[in-house]
Amino acid sequence: MDIQKELDQPKQLLGELPATSISGNNILSSVLYTVSSVAATSGKLMPIPLLLVSAVLFYFRFIYEEVITTIPMNGGTYNALLNTTSKRTAAFAACLGILSYLATGVVSATNSVCYLNNQVSIPIVGSTIFLLGAFALLAVMGISDSSRVAVIFLHHIVMLSILFVSRVVYGIQHRTCSTRTCTQTSMLGITGFESSSNYVEEQQPGVFRKTLRNMWGLVTVFNVGLGASILAVLPLEGSNGIYANEDALLAKVGREALGRWFEAWVCVDAFVVLCGAVLTSYVGICGLVDRLLPSFLAETNKLRGTNHYIIGIYFQLASSLVLISNANATTVNGVYTYAFLGLIALFSCACMLLKS
């Protein structure tokens, strides 16, 4: 009776813009730290791995769409493998998914604090843990205010567009600046692409395929475009180069292109958007763990109907990872990269098994 009563309750489903904003905010926020990470391994060839990742994502989104629309349930890769292989294989995929969300939350929180530290001197480790705790409370309050995420998402698109245009204009006006300036690291640029499948049950019918299309378009335009144009503003080496300003690279680019006022705008926008990516991690992990771990963790609080146990455990694990890595995002980047590559491979296997 309790289960039937819960099923009979009306749900507030997400439309195209709110659904895209939740995962798109995550995927677009990754450009704030992906470019510097890719530049460290690829150097002047930075745009090439970013373009290769975009090409991979173009084909993979059709596989993703086919499986999720066939089995439209929260859980992503775990749920797909659970219906095509053994529980052990599905559990392994779910572990990779949990690692992916943990790394995403930690990297986003750390980089948001680094951008804020560019304007106001604050302790990185303590501020990162405080930020994770603050958004744990917001996650407990639920995702019903998705319109606010949409506003942040649209504002971020405007800021990135201005930044891209200013880079192009700067490059044309300063032709003497350096234009000399690895694919695995580029996978950071699609952080959040897997998030949409973990709240597919909260989306309106037909919205999921649109979120995949929108996210691929945003990745192609901004990650590749910004990655290529940044070489027209900053050299790779030197005190004003890309390597020396890795922690807040886009803020440095904004300052060189338009001045200190735009640097401050980029830092504030980066802080807000990366905070939104932290919230997305909480949303995604709830949809995944709800299908994986013991049922008592899926208990909801009576006030907001959210999974407070899952959120609390995620906060503890993420905070521990911040302390262990000393808020070093570079260390955690590799965790996400290999976890996401593993998820893509397993998801493709699930699609083939589903057809057989």
Coordinates of C-alpha atoms in Angstrom, one line a residue:
M1 CA 0.0 0.0 0.0
D2 CA 2.8 2.4 0.9
I3 CA 4.5 1.7 -2.5
Q4 CA 1.3 2.2 -4.4
K5 CA 0.6 5.4 -2.6
E6 CA 4.1 6.7 -3.4
L7 CA 3.6 5.8 -7.1
D8 CA 0.3 7.5 -7.2
Q9 CA 1.7 10.8 -6.0
P10 CA 2.2 13.4 -8.9
K11 CA 5.8 14.2 -9.8
Q12 CA 7.2 17.5 -10.9
L13 CA 9.1 16.4 -14.0
L14 CA 11.9 18.4 -15.5
G15 CA 11.6 20.0 -19.0
E16 CA 14.4 20.4 -21.6
L17 CA 16.0 23.6 -20.2
P18 CA 16.1 22.5 -16.5
A19 CA 17.2 19.0 -17.3
T20 CA 20.0 20.3 -19.6
S21 CA 21.0 22.9 -17.1
I22 CA 21.6 20.4 -14.3
S23 CA 24.0 18.3 -16.4
G24 CA 25.0 21.0 -18.8
N25 CA 26.1 23.2 -15.9
N26 CA 28.4 20.5 -14.9
I27 CA 29.8 19.8 -18.4
L28 CA 30.3 23.5 -19.2
S29 CA 31.9 24.2 -15.8
S30 CA 34.6 21.7 -16.7
V31 CA 36.1 24.1 -19.3
L32 CA 37.2 26.2 -16.3
Y33 CA 39.9 23.6 -15.4
T34 CA 40.1 21.3 -18.4
V35 CA 42.1 23.6 -20.7
S36 CA 44.9 24.0 -18.2
S37 CA 45.0 20.3 -17.5
V38 CA 45.1 19.4 -21.2
A39 CA 47.7 22.1 -21.9
A40 CA 50.0 20.5 -19.3
T41 CA 50.1 17.2 -21.3
S42 CA 49.5 18.4 -24.9
G43 CA 51.1 21.8 -25.1
K44 CA 50.6 23.5 -28.4
L45 CA 48.5 20.6 -29.6
M46 CA 45.8 21.3 -27.0
P47 CA 42.9 21.8 -29.5
I48 CA 43.4 18.3 -31.1
P49 CA 42.6 16.1 -28.1
L50 CA 39.6 18.4 -27.3
L51 CA 38.3 17.9 -30.8
L52 CA 38.9 14.1 -30.6
V53 CA 36.9 13.9 -27.4
S54 CA 34.0 15.9 -29.1
A55 CA 34.0 13.4 -32.0
V56 CA 33.9 10.5 -29.6
L57 CA 31.0 12.1 -27.7
F58 CA 29.1 12.6 -30.9
Y59 CA 29.0 8.9 -31.7
F60 CA 28.6 7.8 -28.1
R61 CA 25.5 9.9 -27.4
F62 CA 23.6 7.7 -29.8
I63 CA 24.6 4.6 -27.9
Y64 CA 23.7 6.3 -24.6
E65 CA 20.3 7.4 -26.0
E66 CA 19.5 3.9 -27.3
V67 CA 20.1 2.1 -24.0
I68 CA 18.5 4.7 -21.7
T69 CA 15.4 5.1 -23.7
T70 CA 15.0 1.3 -23.8
I71 CA 15.5 1.1 -20.0
P72 CA 14.4 4.6 -18.7
M73 CA 15.4 4.1 -15.1
N74 CA 17.8 6.0 -12.8
G75 CA 21.2 4.3 -12.4
G76 CA 23.0 4.9 -15.7
T77 CA 25.6 2.3 -16.6
Y78 CA 24.8 0.2 -13.5
N79 CA 21.2 -0.2 -14.4
A80 CA 22.0 -1.0 -18.0
L81 CA 24.5 -3.7 -17.0
L82 CA 22.2 -5.0 -14.4
N83 CA 19.6 -5.8 -17.1
T84 CA 22.2 -7.4 -19.5
T85 CA 25.0 -9.0 -17.4
S86 CA 25.5 -10.2 -13.8
K87 CA 25.2 -8.3 -10.6
R88 CA 28.9 -8.4 -10.1
T89 CA 29.7 -6.7 -13.4
A90 CA 27.0 -4.1 -12.7
A91 CA 28.4 -3.5 -9.2
F92 CA 31.8 -2.9 -10.7
A93 CA 30.4 -0.3 -13.1
A94 CA 28.5 1.3 -10.2
C95 CA 31.8 1.6 -8.2
L96 CA 33.3 3.4 -11.2
G97 CA 30.3 5.7 -11.3
I98 CA 30.6 6.5 -7.6
L99 CA 34.3 7.3 -8.1
S100 CA 33.4 9.5 -11.0
Y101 CA 30.9 11.5 -9.0
L102 CA 33.3 11.8 -6.1
A103 CA 36.1 13.1 -8.3
T104 CA 33.7 15.5 -10.1
G105 CA 32.5 17.0 -6.8
V106 CA 36.0 17.3 -5.3
V107 CA 37.5 18.8 -8.5
S108 CA 34.7 21.2 -8.9
A109 CA 34.7 22.4 -5.3
T110 CA 38.5 22.7 -5.2
N111 CA 38.6 24.7 -8.4
S112 CA 35.7 27.0 -7.4
V113 CA 37.6 27.9 -4.2
C114 CA 40.8 28.5 -6.3
Y115 CA 39.0 30.9 -8.5
L116 CA 37.6 32.7 -5.5
N117 CA 41.1 32.7 -3.9
N118 CA 42.2 34.7 -7.0
Q119 CA 40.2 37.6 -5.7
V120 CA 40.0 37.0 -1.9
S121 CA 42.7 35.2 0.1
I122 CA 41.1 32.1 1.7
P123 CA 42.3 28.7 3.0
I124 CA 41.8 26.2 0.2
V125 CA 41.3 23.0 2.1
G126 CA 39.0 24.4 4.8
S127 CA 36.9 26.4 2.3
T128 CA 36.5 23.4 0.0
I129 CA 35.2 21.2 2.8
F130 CA 32.9 24.0 3.9
L131 CA 31.6 24.3 0.3
L132 CA 30.9 20.6 0.1
G133 CA 29.0 20.8 3.4
A134 CA 26.9 23.8 2.3
F135 CA 25.8 22.1 -0.9
A136 CA 25.1 18.9 1.0
L137 CA 22.5 20.9 2.9
L138 CA 21.1 22.3 -0.4
A139 CA 20.9 18.8 -1.8
V140 CA 18.9 17.7 1.2
M141 CA 16.4 20.5 0.3
G142 CA 15.8 18.9 -3.1
I143 CA 16.2 19.9 -6.8
S144 CA 12.8 21.5 -7.2
D145 CA 14.3 24.9 -7.7
S146 CA 15.9 23.8 -11.0
S147 CA 15.0 27.2 -12.5
R148 CA 17.8 28.8 -10.5
V149 CA 20.3 26.3 -11.9
A150 CA 19.0 27.3 -15.4
V151 CA 19.7 30.9 -14.7
I152 CA 23.3 30.1 -13.6
F153 CA 23.7 27.9 -16.7
L154 CA 22.5 30.6 -19.1
H155 CA 24.7 33.3 -17.4
H156 CA 27.7 31.0 -17.7
I157 CA 27.0 30.6 -21.4
V158 CA 26.9 34.4 -21.8
M159 CA 30.2 34.8 -19.9
L160 CA 32.0 32.1 -22.0
S161 CA 30.7 33.6 -25.2
I162 CA 32.1 37.1 -24.2
L163 CA 35.4 35.4 -23.2
F164 CA 35.6 33.6 -26.5
V165 CA 34.9 36.7 -28.6
S166 CA 37.4 38.7 -26.6
R167 CA 40.1 36.1 -27.2
V168 CA 39.5 36.1 -30.9
V169 CA 39.6 39.9 -31.1
Y170 CA 42.8 40.0 -28.9
G171 CA 44.5 37.4 -31.1
I172 CA 43.7 39.4 -34.3
Q173 CA 45.0 42.7 -32.7
H174 CA 48.2 41.0 -31.3
R175 CA 49.4 38.8 -34.1
T176 CA 52.9 38.7 -32.5
C177 CA 51.7 36.7 -29.5
S178 CA 52.5 33.1 -29.3
T179 CA 50.3 30.7 -31.3
R180 CA 52.6 27.7 -30.6
T181 CA 51.2 27.6 -27.4
C182 CA 46.5 14.2 -24.2
T183 CA 43.3 12.9 -25.1
Q184 CA 42.8 11.1 -21.7
T185 CA 43.0 14.3 -19.8
S186 CA 40.6 15.9 -22.3
M187 CA 37.9 13.6 -20.9
L188 CA 37.6 16.1 -18.1
G189 CA 36.0 18.4 -20.6
I190 CA 32.9 16.2 -20.7
T191 CA 32.5 15.9 -16.9
G192 CA 28.7 15.6 -16.3
F193 CA 27.7 13.9 -19.5
E194 CA 26.8 10.8 -17.6
S195 CA 24.8 12.7 -15.0
S196 CA 21.7 13.0 -17.1
S197 CA 21.0 9.3 -17.1
N198 CA 21.0 9.2 -13.3
Y199 CA 17.9 11.4 -13.0
V200 CA 16.1 10.3 -16.2
E201 CA 13.0 9.3 -14.2
E202 CA 12.7 13.0 -13.1
Q203 CA 12.7 14.1 -16.8
Q204 CA 9.7 14.6 -19.0
P205 CA 9.2 12.0 -21.8
G206 CA 11.5 12.7 -24.8
V207 CA 13.7 15.2 -22.9
F208 CA 16.6 12.8 -22.3
R209 CA 17.7 12.7 -26.0
K210 CA 17.5 16.4 -26.2
T211 CA 19.8 16.9 -23.2
L212 CA 22.4 14.7 -24.9
R213 CA 22.2 16.7 -28.1
N214 CA 22.5 20.0 -26.2
M215 CA 25.4 18.9 -24.1
W216 CA 27.4 17.6 -27.1
G217 CA 26.8 21.0 -28.9
L218 CA 28.0 22.9 -25.9
V219 CA 31.1 20.8 -25.5
T220 CA 32.0 21.2 -29.2
V221 CA 31.5 25.0 -29.3
F222 CA 33.1 26.0 -26.0
N223 CA 35.7 23.4 -25.1
V224 CA 37.2 23.2 -28.5
G225 CA 36.7 26.9 -29.3
L226 CA 38.1 28.2 -26.1
G227 CA 40.9 25.7 -26.0
A228 CA 42.1 26.8 -29.4
S229 CA 41.7 30.6 -28.9
I230 CA 43.4 30.7 -25.5
L231 CA 46.7 30.1 -27.3
A232 CA 46.3 33.5 -29.0
V233 CA 46.3 35.3 -25.6
L234 CA 48.8 33.5 -23.4
P235 CA 52.1 31.7 -24.1
L236 CA 52.6 28.2 -22.6
E237 CA 55.6 29.1 -20.5
G238 CA 56.7 32.1 -18.4
S239 CA 55.3 33.9 -15.4
N240 CA 52.3 35.0 -17.5
G241 CA 51.9 31.7 -19.3
I242 CA 49.4 28.9 -19.2
Y243 CA 51.5 26.6 -17.0
A244 CA 52.1 29.3 -14.3
N245 CA 48.4 30.2 -14.0
E246 CA 46.9 26.7 -14.1
D247 CA 44.7 27.2 -11.0
A248 CA 42.7 30.1 -12.4
L249 CA 43.6 30.1 -16.1
L250 CA 40.5 31.7 -17.5
A251 CA 40.7 34.5 -15.0
K252 CA 44.2 35.3 -16.3
V253 CA 43.0 35.2 -19.9
G254 CA 40.1 37.5 -19.1
R255 CA 42.4 40.0 -17.5
E256 CA 44.7 40.0 -20.5
A257 CA 41.9 40.3 -23.0
L258 CA 39.6 42.8 -21.3
G259 CA 41.1 44.0 -18.0
R260 CA 40.7 43.5 -14.2
W261 CA 37.0 44.0 -14.2
F262 CA 36.4 41.0 -16.5
E263 CA 38.9 38.9 -14.4
A264 CA 36.7 39.5 -11.4
W265 CA 33.6 38.6 -13.4
V266 CA 35.2 35.4 -14.6
C267 CA 36.2 34.5 -11.0
V268 CA 32.7 35.1 -9.6
D269 CA 31.0 33.2 -12.5
A270 CA 33.5 30.3 -12.1
F271 CA 32.8 30.1 -8.4
V272 CA 29.0 30.0 -8.8
V273 CA 29.1 27.6 -11.8
L274 CA 31.5 25.2 -10.2
C275 CA 29.3 25.3 -7.1
G276 CA 26.5 24.2 -9.3
A277 CA 28.6 21.3 -10.6
V278 CA 29.0 20.2 -6.9
L279 CA 25.2 20.2 -6.6
T280 CA 24.9 18.2 -9.8
S281 CA 27.2 15.6 -8.2
Y282 CA 24.9 15.3 -5.3
V283 CA 21.9 14.9 -7.6
G284 CA 23.6 12.3 -9.7
I285 CA 24.9 10.2 -6.8
C286 CA 21.5 10.0 -5.3
G287 CA 20.0 8.6 -8.5
L288 CA 22.9 6.0 -8.7
V289 CA 23.2 4.9 -5.1
D290 CA 19.4 4.6 -4.8
R291 CA 19.7 1.6 -7.2
L292 CA 22.9 0.1 -5.7
L293 CA 23.5 0.1 -2.0
P294 CA 21.3 -1.3 0.8
S295 CA 17.7 -0.1 0.8
F296 CA 18.0 1.8 4.2
L297 CA 20.2 4.3 2.5
A298 CA 17.4 5.2 0.1
E299 CA 15.1 6.3 3.0
T300 CA 13.8 9.8 2.5
N301 CA 13.2 12.6 5.0
K302 CA 9.6 13.6 5.6
L303 CA 10.1 17.3 4.9
R304 CA 11.8 17.4 1.5
G305 CA 11.6 13.7 0.3
T306 CA 15.4 13.5 -0.4
N307 CA 17.9 10.8 0.4
H308 CA 19.7 12.3 3.4
Y309 CA 21.8 9.2 4.2
I310 CA 23.2 9.1 0.7
I311 CA 24.0 12.8 0.7
G312 CA 25.6 12.6 4.1
I313 CA 27.9 9.7 3.2
Y314 CA 28.9 11.4 -0.1
F315 CA 29.9 14.5 1.9
Q316 CA 32.0 12.5 4.2
L317 CA 33.8 10.6 1.4
A318 CA 34.4 13.8 -0.6
S319 CA 35.7 15.7 2.4
S320 CA 38.1 12.8 3.1
L321 CA 39.3 12.9 -0.4
V322 CA 40.0 16.7 -0.1
L323 CA 42.0 16.1 3.0
I324 CA 44.0 13.2 1.6
S325 CA 44.8 15.0 -1.6
N326 CA 45.4 18.3 0.2
A327 CA 42.9 19.9 -2.2
N328 CA 45.1 19.1 -5.2
A329 CA 42.7 18.8 -8.1
T330 CA 45.4 17.4 -10.4
T331 CA 45.7 14.3 -8.3
V332 CA 41.9 13.7 -8.4
N333 CA 41.7 14.4 -12.2
G334 CA 43.2 11.0 -13.0
V335 CA 40.6 9.3 -10.9
Y336 CA 37.7 10.8 -12.9
T337 CA 39.5 10.2 -16.2
Y338 CA 40.0 6.5 -15.9
A339 CA 36.6 6.0 -14.1
F340 CA 34.8 7.7 -17.0
L341 CA 36.7 5.8 -19.6
G342 CA 35.8 2.5 -17.9
L343 CA 32.1 3.6 -17.8
I344 CA 32.1 4.3 -21.5
A345 CA 33.5 0.9 -22.3
L346 CA 31.1 -0.9 -20.0
F347 CA 28.1 1.0 -21.3
S348 CA 29.0 0.2 -24.9
C349 CA 29.2 -3.5 -23.9
A350 CA 25.8 -3.2 -22.3
C351 CA 24.4 -1.8 -25.5
M352 CA 25.8 -4.7 -27.6
L353 CA 24.4 -7.3 -25.1
L354 CA 21.0 -5.6 -25.1
K355 CA 20.8 -6.1 -28.9
S356 CA 22.0 -9.7 -28.8

